PDB file of C-alpha atoms in Angstrom:
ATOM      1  CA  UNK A  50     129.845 129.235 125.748  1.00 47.00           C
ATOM      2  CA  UNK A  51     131.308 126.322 123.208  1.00 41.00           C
ATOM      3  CA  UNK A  52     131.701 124.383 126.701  1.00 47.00           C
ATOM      4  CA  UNK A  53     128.310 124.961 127.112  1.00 46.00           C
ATOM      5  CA  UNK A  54     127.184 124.087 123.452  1.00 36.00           C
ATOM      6  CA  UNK A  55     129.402 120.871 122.974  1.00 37.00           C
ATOM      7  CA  UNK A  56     127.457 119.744 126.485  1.00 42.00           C
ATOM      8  CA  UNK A  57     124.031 120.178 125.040  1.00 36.00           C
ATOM      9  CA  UNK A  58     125.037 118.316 121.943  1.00 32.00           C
ATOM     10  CA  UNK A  59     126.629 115.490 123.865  1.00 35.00           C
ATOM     11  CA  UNK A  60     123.389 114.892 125.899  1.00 40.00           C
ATOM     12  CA  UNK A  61     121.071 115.089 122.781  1.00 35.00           C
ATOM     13  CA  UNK A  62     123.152 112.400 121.598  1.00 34.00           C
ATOM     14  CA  UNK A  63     122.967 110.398 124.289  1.00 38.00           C
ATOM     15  CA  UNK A  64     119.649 110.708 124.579  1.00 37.00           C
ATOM     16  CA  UNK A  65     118.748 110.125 120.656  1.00 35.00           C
ATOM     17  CA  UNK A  66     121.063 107.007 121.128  1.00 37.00           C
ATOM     18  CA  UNK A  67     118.895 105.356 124.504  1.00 40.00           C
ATOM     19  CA  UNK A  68     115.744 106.521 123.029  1.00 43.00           C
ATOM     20  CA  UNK A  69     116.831 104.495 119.211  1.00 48.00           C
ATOM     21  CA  UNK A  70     117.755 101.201 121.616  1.00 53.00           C
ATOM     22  CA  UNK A  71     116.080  98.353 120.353  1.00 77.00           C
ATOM     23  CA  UNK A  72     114.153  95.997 122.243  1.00 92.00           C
ATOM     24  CA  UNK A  73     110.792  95.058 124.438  1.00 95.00           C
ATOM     25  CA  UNK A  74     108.980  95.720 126.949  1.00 96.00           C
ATOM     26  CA  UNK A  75     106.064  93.924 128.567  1.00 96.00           C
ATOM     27  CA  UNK A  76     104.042  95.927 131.294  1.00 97.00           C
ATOM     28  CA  UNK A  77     101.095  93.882 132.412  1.00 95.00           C
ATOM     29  CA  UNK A  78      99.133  92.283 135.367  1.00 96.00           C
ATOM     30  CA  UNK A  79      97.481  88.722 135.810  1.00 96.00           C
ATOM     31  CA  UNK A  80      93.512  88.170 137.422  1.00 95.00           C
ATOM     32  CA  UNK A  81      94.300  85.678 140.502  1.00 95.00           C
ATOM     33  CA  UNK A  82      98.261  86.845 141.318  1.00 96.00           C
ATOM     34  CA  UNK A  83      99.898  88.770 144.808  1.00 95.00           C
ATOM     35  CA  UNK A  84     103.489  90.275 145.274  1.00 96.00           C
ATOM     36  CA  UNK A  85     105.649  87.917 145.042  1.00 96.00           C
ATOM     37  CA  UNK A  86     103.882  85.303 142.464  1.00 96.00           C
ATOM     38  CA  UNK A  87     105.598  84.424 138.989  1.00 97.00           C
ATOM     39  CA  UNK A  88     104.569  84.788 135.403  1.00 97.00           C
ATOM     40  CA  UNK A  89     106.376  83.436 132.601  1.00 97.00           C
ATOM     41  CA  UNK A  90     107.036  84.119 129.491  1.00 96.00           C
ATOM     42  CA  UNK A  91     106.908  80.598 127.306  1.00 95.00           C
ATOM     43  CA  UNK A  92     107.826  79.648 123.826  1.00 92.00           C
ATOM     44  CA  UNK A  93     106.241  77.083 122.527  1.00 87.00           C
ATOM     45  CA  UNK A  94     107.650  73.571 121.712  1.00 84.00           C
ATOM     46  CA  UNK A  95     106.197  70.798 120.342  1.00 74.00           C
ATOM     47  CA  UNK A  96     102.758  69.541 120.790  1.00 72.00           C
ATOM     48  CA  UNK A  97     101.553  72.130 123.388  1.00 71.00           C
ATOM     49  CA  UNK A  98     104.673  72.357 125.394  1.00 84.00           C
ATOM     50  CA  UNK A  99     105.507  75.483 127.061  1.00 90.00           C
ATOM     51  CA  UNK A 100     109.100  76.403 127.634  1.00 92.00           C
ATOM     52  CA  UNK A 101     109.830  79.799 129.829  1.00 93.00           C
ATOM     53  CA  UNK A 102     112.648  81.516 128.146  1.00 94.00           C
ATOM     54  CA  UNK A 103     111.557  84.311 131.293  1.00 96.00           C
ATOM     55  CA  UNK A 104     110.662  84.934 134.487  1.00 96.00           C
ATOM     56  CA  UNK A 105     108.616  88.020 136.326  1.00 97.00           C
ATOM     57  CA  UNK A 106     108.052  88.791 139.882  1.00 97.00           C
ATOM     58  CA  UNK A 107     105.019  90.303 140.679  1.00 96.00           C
ATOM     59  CA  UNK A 108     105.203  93.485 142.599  1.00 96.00           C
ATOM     60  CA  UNK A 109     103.125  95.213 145.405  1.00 93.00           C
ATOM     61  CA  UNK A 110     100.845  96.568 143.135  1.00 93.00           C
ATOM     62  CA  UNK A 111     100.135  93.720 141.455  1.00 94.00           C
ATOM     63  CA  UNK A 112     102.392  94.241 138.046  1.00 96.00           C
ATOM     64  CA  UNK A 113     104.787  92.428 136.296  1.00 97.00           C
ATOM     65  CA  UNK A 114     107.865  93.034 133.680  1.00 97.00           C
ATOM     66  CA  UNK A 115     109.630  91.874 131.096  1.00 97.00           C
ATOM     67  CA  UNK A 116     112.007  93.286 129.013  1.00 96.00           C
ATOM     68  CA  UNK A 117     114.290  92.095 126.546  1.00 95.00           C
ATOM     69  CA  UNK A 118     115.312  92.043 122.638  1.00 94.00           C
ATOM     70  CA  UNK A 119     113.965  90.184 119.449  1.00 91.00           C
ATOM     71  CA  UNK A 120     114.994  90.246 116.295  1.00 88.00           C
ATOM     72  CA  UNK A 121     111.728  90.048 113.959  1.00 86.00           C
ATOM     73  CA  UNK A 122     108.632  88.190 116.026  1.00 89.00           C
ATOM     74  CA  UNK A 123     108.027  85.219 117.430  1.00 90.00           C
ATOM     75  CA  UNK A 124     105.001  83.169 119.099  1.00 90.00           C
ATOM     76  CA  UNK A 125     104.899  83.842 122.976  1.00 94.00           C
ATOM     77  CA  UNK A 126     102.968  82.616 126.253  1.00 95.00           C
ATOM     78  CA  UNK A 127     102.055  84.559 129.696  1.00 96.00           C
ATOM     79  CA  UNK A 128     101.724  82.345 132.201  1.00 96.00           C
ATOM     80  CA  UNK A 129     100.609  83.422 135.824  1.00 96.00           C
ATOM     81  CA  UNK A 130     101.229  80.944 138.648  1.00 96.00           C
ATOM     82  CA  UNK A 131      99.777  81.980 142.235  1.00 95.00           C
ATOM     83  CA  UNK A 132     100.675  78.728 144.935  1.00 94.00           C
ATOM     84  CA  UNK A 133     101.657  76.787 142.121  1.00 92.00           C
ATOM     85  CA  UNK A 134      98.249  76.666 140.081  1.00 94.00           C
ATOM     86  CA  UNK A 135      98.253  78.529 136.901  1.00 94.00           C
ATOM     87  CA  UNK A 136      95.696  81.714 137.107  1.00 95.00           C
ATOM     88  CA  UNK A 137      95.997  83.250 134.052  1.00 96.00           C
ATOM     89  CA  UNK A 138      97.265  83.061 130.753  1.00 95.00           C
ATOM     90  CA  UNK A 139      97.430  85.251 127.691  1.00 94.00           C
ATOM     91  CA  UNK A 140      99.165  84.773 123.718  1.00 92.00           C
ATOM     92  CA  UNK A 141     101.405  87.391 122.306  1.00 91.00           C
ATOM     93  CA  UNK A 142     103.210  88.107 119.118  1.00 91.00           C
ATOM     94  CA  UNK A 143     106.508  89.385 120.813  1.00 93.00           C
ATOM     95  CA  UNK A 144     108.636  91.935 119.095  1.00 93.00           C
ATOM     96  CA  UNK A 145     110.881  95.009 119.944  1.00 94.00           C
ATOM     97  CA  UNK A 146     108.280  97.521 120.735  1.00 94.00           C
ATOM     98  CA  UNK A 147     106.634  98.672 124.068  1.00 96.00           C
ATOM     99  CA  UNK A 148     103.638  95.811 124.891  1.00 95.00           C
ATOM    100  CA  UNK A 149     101.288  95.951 127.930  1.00 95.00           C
ATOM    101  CA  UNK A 150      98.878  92.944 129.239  1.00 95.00           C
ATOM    102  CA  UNK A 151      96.080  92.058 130.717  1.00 96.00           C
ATOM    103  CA  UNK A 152      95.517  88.448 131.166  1.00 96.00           C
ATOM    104  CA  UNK A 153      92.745  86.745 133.218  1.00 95.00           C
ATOM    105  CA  UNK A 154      91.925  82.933 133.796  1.00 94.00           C
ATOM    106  CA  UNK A 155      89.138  83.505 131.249  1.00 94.00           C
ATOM    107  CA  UNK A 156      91.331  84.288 128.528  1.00 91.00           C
ATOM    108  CA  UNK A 157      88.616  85.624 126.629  1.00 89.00           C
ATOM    109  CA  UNK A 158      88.776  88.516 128.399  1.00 94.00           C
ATOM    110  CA  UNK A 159      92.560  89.412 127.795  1.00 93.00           C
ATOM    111  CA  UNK A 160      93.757  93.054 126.771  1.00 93.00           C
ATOM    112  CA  UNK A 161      97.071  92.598 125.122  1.00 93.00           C
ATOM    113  CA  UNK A 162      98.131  95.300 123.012  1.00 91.00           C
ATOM    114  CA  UNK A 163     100.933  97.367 121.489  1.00 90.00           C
ATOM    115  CA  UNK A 164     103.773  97.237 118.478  1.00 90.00           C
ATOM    116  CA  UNK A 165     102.865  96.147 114.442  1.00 92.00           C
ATOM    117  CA  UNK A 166     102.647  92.743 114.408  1.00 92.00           C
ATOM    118  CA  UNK A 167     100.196  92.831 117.159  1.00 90.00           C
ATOM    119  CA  UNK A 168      98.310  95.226 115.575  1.00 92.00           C
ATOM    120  CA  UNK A 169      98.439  93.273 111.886  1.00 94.00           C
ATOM    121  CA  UNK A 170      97.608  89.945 114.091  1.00 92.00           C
ATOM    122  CA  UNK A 171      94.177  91.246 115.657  1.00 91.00           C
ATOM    123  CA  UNK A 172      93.056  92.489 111.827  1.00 94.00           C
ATOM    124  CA  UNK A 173      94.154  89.012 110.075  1.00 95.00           C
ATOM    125  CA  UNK A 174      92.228  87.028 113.208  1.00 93.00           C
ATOM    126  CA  UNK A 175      88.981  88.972 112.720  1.00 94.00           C
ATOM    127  CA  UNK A 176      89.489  88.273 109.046  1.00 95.00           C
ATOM    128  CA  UNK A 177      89.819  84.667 109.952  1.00 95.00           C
ATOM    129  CA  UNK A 178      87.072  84.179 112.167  1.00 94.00           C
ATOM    130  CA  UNK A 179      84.287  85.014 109.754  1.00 93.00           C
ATOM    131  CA  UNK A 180      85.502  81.551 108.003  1.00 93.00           C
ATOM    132  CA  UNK A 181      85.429  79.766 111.259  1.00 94.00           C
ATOM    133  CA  UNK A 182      82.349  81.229 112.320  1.00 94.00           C
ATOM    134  CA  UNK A 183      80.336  80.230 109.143  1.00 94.00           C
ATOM    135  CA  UNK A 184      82.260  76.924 109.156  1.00 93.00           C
ATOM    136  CA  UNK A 185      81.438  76.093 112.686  1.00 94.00           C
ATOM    137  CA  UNK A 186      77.911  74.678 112.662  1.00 93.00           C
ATOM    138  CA  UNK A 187      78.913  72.116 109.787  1.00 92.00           C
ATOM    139  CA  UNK A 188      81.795  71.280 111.563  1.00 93.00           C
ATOM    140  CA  UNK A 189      79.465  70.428 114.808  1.00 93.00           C
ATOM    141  CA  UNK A 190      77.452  67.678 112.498  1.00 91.00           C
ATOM    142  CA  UNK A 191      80.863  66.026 111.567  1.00 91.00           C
ATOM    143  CA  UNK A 192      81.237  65.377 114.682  1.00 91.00           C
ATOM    144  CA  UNK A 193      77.873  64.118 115.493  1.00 91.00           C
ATOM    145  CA  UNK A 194      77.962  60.666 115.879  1.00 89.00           C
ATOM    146  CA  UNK A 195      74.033  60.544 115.734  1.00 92.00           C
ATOM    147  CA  UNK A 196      74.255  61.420 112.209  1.00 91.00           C
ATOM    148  CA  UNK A 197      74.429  59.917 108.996  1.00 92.00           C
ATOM    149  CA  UNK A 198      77.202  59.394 107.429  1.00 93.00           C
ATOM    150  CA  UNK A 199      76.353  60.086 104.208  1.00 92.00           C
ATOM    151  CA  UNK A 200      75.290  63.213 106.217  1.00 91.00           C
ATOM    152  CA  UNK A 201      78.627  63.772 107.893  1.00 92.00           C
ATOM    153  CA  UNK A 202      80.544  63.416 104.196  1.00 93.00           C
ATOM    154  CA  UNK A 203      78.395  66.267 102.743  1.00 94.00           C
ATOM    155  CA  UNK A 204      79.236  68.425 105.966  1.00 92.00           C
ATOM    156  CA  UNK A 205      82.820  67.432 105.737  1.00 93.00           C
ATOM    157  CA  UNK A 206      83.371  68.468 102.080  1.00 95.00           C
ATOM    158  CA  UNK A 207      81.759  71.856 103.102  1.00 94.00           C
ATOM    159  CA  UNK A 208      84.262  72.081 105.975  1.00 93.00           C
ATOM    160  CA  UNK A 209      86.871  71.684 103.645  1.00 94.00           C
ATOM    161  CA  UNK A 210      85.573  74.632 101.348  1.00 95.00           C
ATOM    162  CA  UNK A 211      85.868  76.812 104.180  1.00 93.00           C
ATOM    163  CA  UNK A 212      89.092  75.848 105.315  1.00 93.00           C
ATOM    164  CA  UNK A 213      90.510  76.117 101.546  1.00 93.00           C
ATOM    165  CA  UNK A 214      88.952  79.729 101.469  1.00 95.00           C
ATOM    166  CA  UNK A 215      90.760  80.479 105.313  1.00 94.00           C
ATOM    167  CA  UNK A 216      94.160  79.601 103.982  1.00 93.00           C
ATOM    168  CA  UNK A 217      93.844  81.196 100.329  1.00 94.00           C
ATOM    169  CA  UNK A 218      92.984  84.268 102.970  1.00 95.00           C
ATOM    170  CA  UNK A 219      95.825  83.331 105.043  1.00 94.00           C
ATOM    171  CA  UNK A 220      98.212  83.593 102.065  1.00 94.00           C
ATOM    172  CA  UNK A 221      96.438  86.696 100.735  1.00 95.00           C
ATOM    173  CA  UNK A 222      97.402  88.350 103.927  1.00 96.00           C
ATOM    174  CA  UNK A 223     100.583  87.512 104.090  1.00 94.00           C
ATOM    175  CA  UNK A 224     101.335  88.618 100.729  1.00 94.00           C
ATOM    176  CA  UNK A 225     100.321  92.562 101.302  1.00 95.00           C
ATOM    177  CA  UNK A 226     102.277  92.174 104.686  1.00 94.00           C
ATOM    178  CA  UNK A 227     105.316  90.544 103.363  1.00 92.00           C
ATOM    179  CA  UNK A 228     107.768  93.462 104.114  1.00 88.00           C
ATOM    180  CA  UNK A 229     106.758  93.021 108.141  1.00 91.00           C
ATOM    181  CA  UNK A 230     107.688  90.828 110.722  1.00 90.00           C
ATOM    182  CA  UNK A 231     103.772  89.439 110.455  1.00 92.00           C
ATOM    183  CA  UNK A 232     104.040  88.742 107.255  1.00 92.00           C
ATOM    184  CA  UNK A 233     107.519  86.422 107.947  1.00 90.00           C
ATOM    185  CA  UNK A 234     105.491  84.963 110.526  1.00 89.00           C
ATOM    186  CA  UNK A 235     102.883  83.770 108.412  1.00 91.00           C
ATOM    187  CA  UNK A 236     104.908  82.423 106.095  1.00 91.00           C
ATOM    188  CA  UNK A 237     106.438  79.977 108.337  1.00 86.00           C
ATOM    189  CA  UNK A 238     103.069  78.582 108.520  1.00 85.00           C
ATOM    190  CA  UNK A 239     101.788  78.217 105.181  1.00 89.00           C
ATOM    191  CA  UNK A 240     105.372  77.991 103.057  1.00 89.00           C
ATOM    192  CA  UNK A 241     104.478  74.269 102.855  1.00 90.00           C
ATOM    193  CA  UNK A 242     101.582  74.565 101.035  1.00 88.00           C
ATOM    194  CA  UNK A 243     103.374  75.875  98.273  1.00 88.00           C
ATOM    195  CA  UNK A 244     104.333  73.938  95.187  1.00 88.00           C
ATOM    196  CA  UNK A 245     107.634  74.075  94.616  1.00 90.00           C
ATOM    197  CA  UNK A 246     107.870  76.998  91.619  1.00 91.00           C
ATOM    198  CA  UNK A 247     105.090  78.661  94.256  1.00 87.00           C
ATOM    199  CA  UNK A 248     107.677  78.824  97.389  1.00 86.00           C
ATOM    200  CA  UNK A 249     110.903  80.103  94.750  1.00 90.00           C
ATOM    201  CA  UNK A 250     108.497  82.841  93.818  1.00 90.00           C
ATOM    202  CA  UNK A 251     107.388  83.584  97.322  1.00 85.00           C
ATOM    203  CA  UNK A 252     111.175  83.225  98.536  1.00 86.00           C
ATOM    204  CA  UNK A 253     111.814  86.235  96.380  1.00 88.00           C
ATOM    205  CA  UNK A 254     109.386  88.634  98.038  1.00 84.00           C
ATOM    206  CA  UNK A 255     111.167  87.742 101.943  1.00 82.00           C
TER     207      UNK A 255
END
């Protein structure tokens, strides 16, 4: 019987400790891609340049997986290649936590889902687009060339009212997140527009 007991503890144990391992998953499939074909998962490096830190094979039913660990998030690509063209392609915030994918050449059309900073990404972007929507058509006449340019000036300084509003909304954001991975994230992109008592104070909160 205390044979019997110390077992079952042993193998709740075990199990507590596998089920508490830290890491990622990514469970997807890619529009335009047969068993065999490769997607890859791609930091990204200077101006637009995608680096694959991984590499998927696609199986018979058309799926792919990655799997891995992270400490906080970071920026990541999908890529789907099919005869060497690229097919799909999808953007991630990757972090330890179960993710799946769907990601089509239109990437409009992508499903990618799962963990908090995904989650906290998809709220701040549809926070952010109502700026860019109601910026967009006086962005169009700065770039019309058939217009004015006293035209284009007046345009411009209301683009730049927008964009001012975006990134005080930006930093709002980040501020209520700042105990998440998301919030670390969008730091690194608007720390530099901080004065210098602004980013000690900021520092502080991180």
């Amino acid at each position: 019987m205390k044979k019997s007991i110390i077992t079952t503890v042993l193998t709740l144990l075990c199990t507590t400790v596998f089920a508490q391992t830290p890491g990622y998953t990514i469970d997807g499939k890619a529009e335009g891609t047969a068993k065999g074909d490769t997607v890859y998962l791609c930091e990204m490096q200077g101006f637009f340049s995608f680096v694959p830190v991984d590499t998927a094979i696609v199986n018979k039913k058309g799926e792919f997986h990655f799997s891995g660990t992270l400490n906080g998030c970071s920026y990541r690509i999908l890529v789907a290649m099919h005869k060497g063209e690229n097919v799909a392609m999808g953007w991630m915030l990757l972090e330890d936590a179960p993710i799946t994918a769907q990601i089509f050449r239109d990437d409009k059309k992508n499903v990618i889902s799962g963990g908090p900073a995904n989650a906290l990404m998809e709220e701040y972007e549809a926070g952010a687009r109502k700026y860019d929507e109601e910026m967009d058509p006086y962005w169009k006449v700065c770039l019309d060339t058939t217009v004015a340019e006293k035209d284009r000036i007046k345009e411009r300084l209301i683009v730049d009212t927008y964009s001012e509003q975006r990134e005080e909304y930006t930093k709002r954001f980040m501020l209520l997140h700042a105990d998440t991975p998301f919030g670390d994230y969008l730091l690194s992109n608007v720390f530099p527009k901080y004065n210098e008592e602004q980013q000690e104070q900021v520092l502080q909160l991180f």
